[in-house]
PDB file of C-alpha atoms and ligand atoms in Angstrom:
ATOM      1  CA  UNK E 664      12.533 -13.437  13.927  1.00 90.00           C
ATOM      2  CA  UNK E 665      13.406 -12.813   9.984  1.00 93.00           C
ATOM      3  CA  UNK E 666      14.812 -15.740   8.678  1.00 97.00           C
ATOM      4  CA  UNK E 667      17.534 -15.231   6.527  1.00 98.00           C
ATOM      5  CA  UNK E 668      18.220 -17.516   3.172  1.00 97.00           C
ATOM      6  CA  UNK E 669      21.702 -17.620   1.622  1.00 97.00           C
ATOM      7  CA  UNK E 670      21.697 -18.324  -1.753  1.00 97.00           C
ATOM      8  CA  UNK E 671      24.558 -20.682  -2.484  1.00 94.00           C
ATOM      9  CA  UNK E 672      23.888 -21.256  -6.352  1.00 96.00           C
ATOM     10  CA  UNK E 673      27.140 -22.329  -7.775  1.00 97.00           C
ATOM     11  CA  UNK E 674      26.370 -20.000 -10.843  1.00 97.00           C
ATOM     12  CA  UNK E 675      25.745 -17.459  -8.118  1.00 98.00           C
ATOM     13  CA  UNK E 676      28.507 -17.413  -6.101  1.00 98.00           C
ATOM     14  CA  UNK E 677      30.767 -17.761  -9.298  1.00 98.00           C
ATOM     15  CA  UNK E 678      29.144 -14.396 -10.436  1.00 98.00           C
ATOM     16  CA  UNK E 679      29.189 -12.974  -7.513  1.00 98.00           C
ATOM     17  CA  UNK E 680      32.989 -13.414  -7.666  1.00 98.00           C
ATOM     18  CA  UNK E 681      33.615 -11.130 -10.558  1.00 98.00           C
ATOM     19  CA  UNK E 682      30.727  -8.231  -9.161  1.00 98.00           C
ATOM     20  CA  UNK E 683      33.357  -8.156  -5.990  1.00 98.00           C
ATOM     21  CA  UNK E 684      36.402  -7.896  -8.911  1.00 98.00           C
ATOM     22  CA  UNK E 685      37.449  -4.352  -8.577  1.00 98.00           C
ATOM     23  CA  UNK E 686      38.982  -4.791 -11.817  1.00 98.00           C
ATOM     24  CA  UNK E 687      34.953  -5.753 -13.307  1.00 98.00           C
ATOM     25  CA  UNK E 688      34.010  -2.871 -15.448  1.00 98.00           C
ATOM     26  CA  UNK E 689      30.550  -1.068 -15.340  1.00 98.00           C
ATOM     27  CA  UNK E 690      29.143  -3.193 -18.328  1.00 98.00           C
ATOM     28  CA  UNK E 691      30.060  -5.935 -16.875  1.00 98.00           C
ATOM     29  CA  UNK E 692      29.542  -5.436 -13.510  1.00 98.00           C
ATOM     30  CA  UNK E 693      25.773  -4.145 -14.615  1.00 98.00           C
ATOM     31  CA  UNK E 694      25.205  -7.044 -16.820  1.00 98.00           C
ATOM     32  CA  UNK E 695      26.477  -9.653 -13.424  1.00 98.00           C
ATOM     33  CA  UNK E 696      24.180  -8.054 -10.934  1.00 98.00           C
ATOM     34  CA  UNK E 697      21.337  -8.574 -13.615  1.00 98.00           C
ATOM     35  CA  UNK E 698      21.733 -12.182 -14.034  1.00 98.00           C
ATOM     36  CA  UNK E 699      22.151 -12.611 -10.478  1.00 98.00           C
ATOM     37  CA  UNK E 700      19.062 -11.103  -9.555  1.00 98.00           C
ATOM     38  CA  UNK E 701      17.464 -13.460 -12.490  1.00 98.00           C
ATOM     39  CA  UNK E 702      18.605 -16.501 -10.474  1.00 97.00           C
ATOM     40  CA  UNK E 703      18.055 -14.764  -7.075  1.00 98.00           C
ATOM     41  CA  UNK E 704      14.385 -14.739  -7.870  1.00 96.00           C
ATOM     42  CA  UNK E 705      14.579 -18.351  -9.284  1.00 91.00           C
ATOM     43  CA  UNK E 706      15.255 -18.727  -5.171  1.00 92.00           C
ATOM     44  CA  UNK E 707      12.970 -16.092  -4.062  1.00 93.00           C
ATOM     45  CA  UNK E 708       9.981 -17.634  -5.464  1.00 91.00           C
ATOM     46  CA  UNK E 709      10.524 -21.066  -4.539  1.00 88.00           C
ATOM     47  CA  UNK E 710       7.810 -20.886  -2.212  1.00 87.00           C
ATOM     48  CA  UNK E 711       5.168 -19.613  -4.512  1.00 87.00           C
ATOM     49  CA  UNK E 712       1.749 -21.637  -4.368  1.00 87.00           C
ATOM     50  CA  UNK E 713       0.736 -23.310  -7.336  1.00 92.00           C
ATOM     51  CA  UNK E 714      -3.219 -24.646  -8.346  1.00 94.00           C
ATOM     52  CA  UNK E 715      -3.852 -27.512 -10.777  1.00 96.00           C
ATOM     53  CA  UNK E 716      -5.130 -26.756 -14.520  1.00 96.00           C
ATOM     54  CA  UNK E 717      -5.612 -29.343 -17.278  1.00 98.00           C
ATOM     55  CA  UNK E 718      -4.053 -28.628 -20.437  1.00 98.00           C
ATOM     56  CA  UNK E 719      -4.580 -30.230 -23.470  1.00 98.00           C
ATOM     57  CA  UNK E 720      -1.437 -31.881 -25.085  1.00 98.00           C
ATOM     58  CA  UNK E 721      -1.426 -32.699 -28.339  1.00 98.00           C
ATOM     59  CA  UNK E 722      -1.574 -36.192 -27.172  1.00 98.00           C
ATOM     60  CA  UNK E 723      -4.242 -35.905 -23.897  1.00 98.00           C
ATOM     61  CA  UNK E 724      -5.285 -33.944 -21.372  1.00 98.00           C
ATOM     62  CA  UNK E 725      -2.311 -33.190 -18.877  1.00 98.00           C
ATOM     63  CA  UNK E 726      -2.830 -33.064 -15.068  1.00 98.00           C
ATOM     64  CA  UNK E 727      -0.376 -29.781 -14.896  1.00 98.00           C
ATOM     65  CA  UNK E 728       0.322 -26.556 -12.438  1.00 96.00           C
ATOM     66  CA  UNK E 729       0.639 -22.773 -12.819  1.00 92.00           C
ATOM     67  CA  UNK E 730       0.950 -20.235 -10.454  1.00 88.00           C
ATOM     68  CA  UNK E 731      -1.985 -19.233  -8.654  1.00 81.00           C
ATOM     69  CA  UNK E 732      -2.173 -15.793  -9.127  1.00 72.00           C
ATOM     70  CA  UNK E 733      -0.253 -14.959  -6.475  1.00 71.00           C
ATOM     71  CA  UNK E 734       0.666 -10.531  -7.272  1.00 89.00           C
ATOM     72  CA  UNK E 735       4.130  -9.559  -6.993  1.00 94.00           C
ATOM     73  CA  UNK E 736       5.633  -5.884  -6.540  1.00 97.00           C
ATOM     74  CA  UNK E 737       9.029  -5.093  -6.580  1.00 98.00           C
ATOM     75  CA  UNK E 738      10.192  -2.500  -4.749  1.00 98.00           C
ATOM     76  CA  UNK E 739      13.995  -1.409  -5.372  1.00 98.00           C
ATOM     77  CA  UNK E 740      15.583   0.988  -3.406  1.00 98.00           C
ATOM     78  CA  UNK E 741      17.438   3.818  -5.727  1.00 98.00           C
ATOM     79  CA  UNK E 742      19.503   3.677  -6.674  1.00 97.00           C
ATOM     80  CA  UNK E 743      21.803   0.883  -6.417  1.00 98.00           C
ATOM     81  CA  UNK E 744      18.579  -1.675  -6.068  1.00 98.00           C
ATOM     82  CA  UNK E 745      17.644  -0.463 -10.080  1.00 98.00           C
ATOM     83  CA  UNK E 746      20.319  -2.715 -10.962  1.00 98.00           C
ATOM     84  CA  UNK E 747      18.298  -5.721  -9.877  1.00 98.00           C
ATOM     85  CA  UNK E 748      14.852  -5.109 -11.308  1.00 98.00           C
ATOM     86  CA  UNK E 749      14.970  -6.405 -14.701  1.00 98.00           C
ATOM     87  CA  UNK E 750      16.606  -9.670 -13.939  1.00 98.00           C
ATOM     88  CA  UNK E 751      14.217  -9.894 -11.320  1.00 97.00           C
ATOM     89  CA  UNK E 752      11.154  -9.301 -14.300  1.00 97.00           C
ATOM     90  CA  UNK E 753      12.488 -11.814 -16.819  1.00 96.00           C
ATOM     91  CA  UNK E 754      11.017 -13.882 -14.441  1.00 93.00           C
ATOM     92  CA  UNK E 755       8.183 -12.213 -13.098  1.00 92.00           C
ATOM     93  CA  UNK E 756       7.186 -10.180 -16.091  1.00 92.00           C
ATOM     94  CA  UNK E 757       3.655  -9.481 -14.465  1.00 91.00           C
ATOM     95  CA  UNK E 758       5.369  -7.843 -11.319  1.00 95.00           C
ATOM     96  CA  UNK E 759       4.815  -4.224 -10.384  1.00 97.00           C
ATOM     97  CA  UNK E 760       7.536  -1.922  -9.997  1.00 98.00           C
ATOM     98  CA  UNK E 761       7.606   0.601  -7.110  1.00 98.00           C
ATOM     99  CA  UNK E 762       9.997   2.994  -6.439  1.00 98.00           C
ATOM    100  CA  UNK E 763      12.148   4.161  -2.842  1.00 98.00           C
ATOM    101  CA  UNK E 764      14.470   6.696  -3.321  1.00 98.00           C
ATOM    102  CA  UNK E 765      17.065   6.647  -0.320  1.00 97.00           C
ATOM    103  CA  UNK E 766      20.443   7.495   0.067  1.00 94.00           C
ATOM    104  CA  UNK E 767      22.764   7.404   2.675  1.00 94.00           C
ATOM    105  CA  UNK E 768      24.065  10.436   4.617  1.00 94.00           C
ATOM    106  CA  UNK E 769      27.990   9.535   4.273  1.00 90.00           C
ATOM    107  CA  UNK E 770      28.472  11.385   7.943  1.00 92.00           C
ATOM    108  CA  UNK E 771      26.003  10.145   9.709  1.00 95.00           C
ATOM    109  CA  UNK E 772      25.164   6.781   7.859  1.00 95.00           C
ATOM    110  CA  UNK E 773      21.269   7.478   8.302  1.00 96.00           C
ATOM    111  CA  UNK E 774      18.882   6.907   5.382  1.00 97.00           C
ATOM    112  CA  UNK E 775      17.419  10.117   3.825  1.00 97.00           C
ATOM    113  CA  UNK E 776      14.466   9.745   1.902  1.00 97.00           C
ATOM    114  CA  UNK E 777      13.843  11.486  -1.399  1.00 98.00           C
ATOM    115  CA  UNK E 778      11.460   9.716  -3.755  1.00 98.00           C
ATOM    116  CA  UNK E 779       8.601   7.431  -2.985  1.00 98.00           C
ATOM    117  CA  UNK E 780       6.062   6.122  -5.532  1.00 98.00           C
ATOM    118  CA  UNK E 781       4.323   3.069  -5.688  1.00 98.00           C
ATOM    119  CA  UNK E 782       1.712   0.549  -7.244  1.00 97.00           C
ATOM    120  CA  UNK E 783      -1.619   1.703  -6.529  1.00 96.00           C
ATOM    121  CA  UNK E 784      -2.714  -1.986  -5.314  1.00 95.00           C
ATOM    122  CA  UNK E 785       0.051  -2.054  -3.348  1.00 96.00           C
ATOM    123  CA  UNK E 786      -1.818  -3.285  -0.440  1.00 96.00           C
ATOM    124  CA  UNK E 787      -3.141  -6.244  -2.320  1.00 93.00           C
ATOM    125  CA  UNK E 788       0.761  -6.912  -3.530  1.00 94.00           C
ATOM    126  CA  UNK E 789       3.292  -9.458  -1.550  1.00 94.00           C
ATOM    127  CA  UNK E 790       6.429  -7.220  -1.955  1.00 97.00           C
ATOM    128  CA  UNK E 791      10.080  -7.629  -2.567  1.00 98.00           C
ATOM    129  CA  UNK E 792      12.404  -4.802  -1.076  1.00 98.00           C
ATOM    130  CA  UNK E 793      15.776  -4.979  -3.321  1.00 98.00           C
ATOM    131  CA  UNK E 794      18.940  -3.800  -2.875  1.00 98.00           C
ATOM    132  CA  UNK E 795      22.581  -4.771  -3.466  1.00 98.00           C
ATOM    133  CA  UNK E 796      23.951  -3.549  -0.255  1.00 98.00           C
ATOM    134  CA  UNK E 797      22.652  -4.211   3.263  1.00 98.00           C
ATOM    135  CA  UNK E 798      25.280  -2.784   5.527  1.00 98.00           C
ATOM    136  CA  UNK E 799      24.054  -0.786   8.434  1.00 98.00           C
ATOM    137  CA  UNK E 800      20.903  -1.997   7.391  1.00 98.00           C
ATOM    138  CA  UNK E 801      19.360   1.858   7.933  1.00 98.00           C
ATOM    139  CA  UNK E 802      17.885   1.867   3.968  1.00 98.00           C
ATOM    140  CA  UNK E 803      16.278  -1.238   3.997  1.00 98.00           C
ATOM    141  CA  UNK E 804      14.544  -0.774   7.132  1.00 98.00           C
ATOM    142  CA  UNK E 805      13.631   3.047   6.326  1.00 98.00           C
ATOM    143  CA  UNK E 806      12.069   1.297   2.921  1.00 98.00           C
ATOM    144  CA  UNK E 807      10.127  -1.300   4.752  1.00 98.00           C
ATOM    145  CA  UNK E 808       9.211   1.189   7.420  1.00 98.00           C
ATOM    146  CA  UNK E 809       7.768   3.454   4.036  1.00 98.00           C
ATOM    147  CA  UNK E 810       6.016   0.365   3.275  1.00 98.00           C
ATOM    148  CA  UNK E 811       4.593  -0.875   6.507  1.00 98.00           C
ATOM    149  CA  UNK E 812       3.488   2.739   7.046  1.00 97.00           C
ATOM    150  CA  UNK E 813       0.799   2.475   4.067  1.00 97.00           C
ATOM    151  CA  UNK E 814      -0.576  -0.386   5.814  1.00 97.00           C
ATOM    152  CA  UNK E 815       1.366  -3.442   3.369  1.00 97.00           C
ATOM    153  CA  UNK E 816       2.099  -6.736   5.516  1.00 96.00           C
ATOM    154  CA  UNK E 817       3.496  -9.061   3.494  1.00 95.00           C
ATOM    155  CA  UNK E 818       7.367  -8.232   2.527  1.00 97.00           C
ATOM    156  CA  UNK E 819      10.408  -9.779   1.804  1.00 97.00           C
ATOM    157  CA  UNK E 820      14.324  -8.401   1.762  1.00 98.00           C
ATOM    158  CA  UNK E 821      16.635  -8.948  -1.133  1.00 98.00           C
ATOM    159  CA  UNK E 822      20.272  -8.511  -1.419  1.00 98.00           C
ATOM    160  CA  UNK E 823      23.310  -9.321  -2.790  1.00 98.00           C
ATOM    161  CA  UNK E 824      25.352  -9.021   0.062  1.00 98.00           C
ATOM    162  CA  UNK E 825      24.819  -7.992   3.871  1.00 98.00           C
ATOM    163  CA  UNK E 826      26.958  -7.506   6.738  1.00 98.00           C
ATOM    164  CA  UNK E 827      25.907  -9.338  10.102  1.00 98.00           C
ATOM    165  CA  UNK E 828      25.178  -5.870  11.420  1.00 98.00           C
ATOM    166  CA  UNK E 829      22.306  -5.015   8.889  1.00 98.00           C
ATOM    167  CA  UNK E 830      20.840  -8.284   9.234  1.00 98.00           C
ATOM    168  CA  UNK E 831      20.381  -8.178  12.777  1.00 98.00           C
ATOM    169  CA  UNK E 832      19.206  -4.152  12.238  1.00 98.00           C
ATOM    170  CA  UNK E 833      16.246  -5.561  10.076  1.00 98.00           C
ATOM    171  CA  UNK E 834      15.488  -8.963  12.192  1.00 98.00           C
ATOM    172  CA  UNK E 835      15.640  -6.360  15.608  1.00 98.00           C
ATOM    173  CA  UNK E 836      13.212  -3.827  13.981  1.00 98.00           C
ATOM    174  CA  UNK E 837      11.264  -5.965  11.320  1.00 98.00           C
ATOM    175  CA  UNK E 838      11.074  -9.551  12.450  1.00 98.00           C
ATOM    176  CA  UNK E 839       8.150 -10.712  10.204  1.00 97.00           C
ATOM    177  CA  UNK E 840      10.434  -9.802   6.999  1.00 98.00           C
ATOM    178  CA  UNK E 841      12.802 -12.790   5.887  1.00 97.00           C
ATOM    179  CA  UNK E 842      15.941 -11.516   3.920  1.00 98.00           C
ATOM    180  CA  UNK E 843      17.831 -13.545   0.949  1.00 98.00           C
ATOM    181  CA  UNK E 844      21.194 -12.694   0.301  1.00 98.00           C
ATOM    182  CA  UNK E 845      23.733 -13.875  -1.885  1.00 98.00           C
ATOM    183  CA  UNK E 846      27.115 -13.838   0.675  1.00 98.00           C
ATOM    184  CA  UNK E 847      27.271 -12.502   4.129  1.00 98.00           C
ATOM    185  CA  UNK E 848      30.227 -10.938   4.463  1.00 98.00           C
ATOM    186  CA  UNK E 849      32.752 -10.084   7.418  1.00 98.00           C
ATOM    187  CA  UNK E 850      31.734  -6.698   8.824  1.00 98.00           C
ATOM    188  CA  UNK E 851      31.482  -2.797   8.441  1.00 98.00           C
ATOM    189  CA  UNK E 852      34.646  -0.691   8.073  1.00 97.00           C
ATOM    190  CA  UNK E 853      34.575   2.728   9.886  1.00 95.00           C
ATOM    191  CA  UNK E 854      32.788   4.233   6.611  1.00 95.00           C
ATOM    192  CA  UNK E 855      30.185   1.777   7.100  1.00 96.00           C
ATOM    193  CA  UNK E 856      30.881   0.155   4.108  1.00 97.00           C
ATOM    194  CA  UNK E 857      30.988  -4.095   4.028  1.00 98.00           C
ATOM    195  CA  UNK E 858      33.795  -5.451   4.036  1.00 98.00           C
ATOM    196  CA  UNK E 859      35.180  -7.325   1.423  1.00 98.00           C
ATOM    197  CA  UNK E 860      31.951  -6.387   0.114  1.00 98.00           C
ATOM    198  CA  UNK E 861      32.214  -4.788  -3.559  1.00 98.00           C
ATOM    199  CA  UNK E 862      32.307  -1.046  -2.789  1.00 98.00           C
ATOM    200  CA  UNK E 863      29.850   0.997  -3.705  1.00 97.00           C
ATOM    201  CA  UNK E 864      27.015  -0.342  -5.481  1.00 98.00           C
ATOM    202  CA  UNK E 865      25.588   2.665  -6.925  1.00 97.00           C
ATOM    203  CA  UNK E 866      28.614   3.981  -8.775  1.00 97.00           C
ATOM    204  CA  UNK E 867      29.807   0.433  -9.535  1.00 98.00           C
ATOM    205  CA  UNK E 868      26.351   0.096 -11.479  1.00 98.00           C
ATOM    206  CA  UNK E 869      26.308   3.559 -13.002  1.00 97.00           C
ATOM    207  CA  UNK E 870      29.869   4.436 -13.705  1.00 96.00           C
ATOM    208  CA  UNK E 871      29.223   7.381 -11.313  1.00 96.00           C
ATOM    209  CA  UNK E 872      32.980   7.192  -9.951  1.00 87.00           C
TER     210      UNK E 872
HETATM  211  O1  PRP S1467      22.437  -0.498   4.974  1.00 88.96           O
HETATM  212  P1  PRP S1467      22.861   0.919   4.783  1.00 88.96           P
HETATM  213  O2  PRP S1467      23.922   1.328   5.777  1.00 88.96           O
HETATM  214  O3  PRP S1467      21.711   1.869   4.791  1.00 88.96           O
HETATM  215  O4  PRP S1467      23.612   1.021   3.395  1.00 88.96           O
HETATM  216  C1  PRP S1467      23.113   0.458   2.253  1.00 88.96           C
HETATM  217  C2  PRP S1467      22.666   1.498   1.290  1.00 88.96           C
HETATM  218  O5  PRP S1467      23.789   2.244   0.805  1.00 88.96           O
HETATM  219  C3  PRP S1467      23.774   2.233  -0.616  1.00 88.96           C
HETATM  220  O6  PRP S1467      23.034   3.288  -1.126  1.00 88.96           O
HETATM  221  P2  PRP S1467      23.666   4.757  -1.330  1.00 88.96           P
HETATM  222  O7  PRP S1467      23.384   5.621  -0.155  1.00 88.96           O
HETATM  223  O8  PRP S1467      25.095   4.639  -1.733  1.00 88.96           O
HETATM  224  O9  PRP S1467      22.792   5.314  -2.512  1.00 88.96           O
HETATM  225  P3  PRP S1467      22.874   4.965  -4.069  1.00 88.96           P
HETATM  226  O10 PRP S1467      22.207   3.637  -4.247  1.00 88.96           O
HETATM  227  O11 PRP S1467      22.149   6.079  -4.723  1.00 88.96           O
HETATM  228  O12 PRP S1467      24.327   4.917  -4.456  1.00 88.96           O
HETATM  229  C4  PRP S1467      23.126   0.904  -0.919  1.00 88.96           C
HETATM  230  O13 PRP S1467      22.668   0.802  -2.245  1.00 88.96           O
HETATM  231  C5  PRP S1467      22.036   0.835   0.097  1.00 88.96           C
HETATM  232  O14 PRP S1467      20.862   1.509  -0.285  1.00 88.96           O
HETATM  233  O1  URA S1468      29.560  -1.480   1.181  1.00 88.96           O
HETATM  234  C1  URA S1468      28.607  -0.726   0.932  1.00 88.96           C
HETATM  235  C2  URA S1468      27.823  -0.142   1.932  1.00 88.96           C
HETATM  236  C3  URA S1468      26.778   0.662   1.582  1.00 88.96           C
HETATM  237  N1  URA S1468      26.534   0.892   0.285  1.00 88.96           N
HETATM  238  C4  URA S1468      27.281   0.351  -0.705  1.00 88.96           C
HETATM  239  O2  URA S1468      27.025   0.578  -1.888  1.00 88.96           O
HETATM  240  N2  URA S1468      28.301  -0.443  -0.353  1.00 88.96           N
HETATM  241 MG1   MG S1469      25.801   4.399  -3.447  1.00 88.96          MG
END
């Protein structure tokens, strides 16, 4: 089964705080989910192999690490998981950016697909699926399903806040894909939105309401 990694950062949950604030405006609520995501992938990539190099100091020659190469793709589900990519690339600037378009049928809750495009080494890529919400957990398995589907193997979930339901949704029908979240919170409402949650992502992030 997925395991799932909560990102307790102090500076994390304290910014997560004023994302939930209904009273957070969309510049600020834009500019929160960004630095987030920065430290998010601080977490994220804590398990990233490293190989020995020497440098040369101006002193000696220094015993020191890098990362080995490892390739990254980032794979944000639109729209809502937008919001997360650039914080995400201040840190891995040499990550590739594909793209899921999903949304969610407000009746029936299911994921629709409308947009997919991605890396054209994707195979060779370990991949980070990212988006805000994870409620029902019906996007972020469509995504990884999109992604399995072209034969990828290696994938991780982020988000900045699930619901119990959508975690077990992705552990039940992807167990190989560990998820890192910033809070899980209580449960769904009858709108299937997560609850306290922060409303809705999308139009938090692009002033669409
Ligand atoms: O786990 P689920 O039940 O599938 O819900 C989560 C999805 O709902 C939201 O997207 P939305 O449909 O609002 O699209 P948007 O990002 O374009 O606003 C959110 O950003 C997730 O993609
Ligand atoms: O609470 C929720 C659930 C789904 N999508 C959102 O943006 N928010
Ligand atoms: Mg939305």
């Amino acid at each position: 089964m997925g395991k799932v990694f909560i990102c307790d950062h102090p500076l994390i949950q304290h910014k997560l705080t004023y994302i939930r604030d209904e009273n957070t405006n969309t510049k600020d609520f834009r500019e929160l989910v960004d630095e987030v995501a920065t430290l998010m992938a601080y977490e994220i990539t804590r398990d990233i192999p490293l190989e020995h190099v020497q440098v040369k100091t101006p002193v000696t020659t220094a015993d020191c690490r890098i990362i080995s190469g490892r390739m990254l793709g980032l794979i944000p589900i639109l729209r809502a998981g937008l919001g997360m990519v650039d914080g995400i690339l201040k840190l891995l600037p040499a990550a590739k950016v594909g793209h899921v378009g999903l949304y969610r049928d407000p009746e029936t809750l299911q994921p629709v697909e409308y947009y997919v495009k991605l890396p054209t080494d994707v195979l060779e890529r370990e991949l980070i699926v990212i988006d805000p919400m994870l409620a029902t957990g019906g996007s972020a398995n469509a995504a990884i399903e999109v992604l399995k589907r072209r034969g990828c193997t290696q994938i991780k979930l982020m988000c900045l806040i699930a619901a119990p339901e959508g975690i077990k949704a992705v552990q039940n029908e992807h167990p190989n894909v560990d998820i890192y979240v910033a809070a899980v919170d209580d449960y769904l409402n009858d709108h299937g939105y997560i609850v306290p949650g922060l409303g809705d992502a999308g139009d938090r992030l692009f002033g669409t309401k």
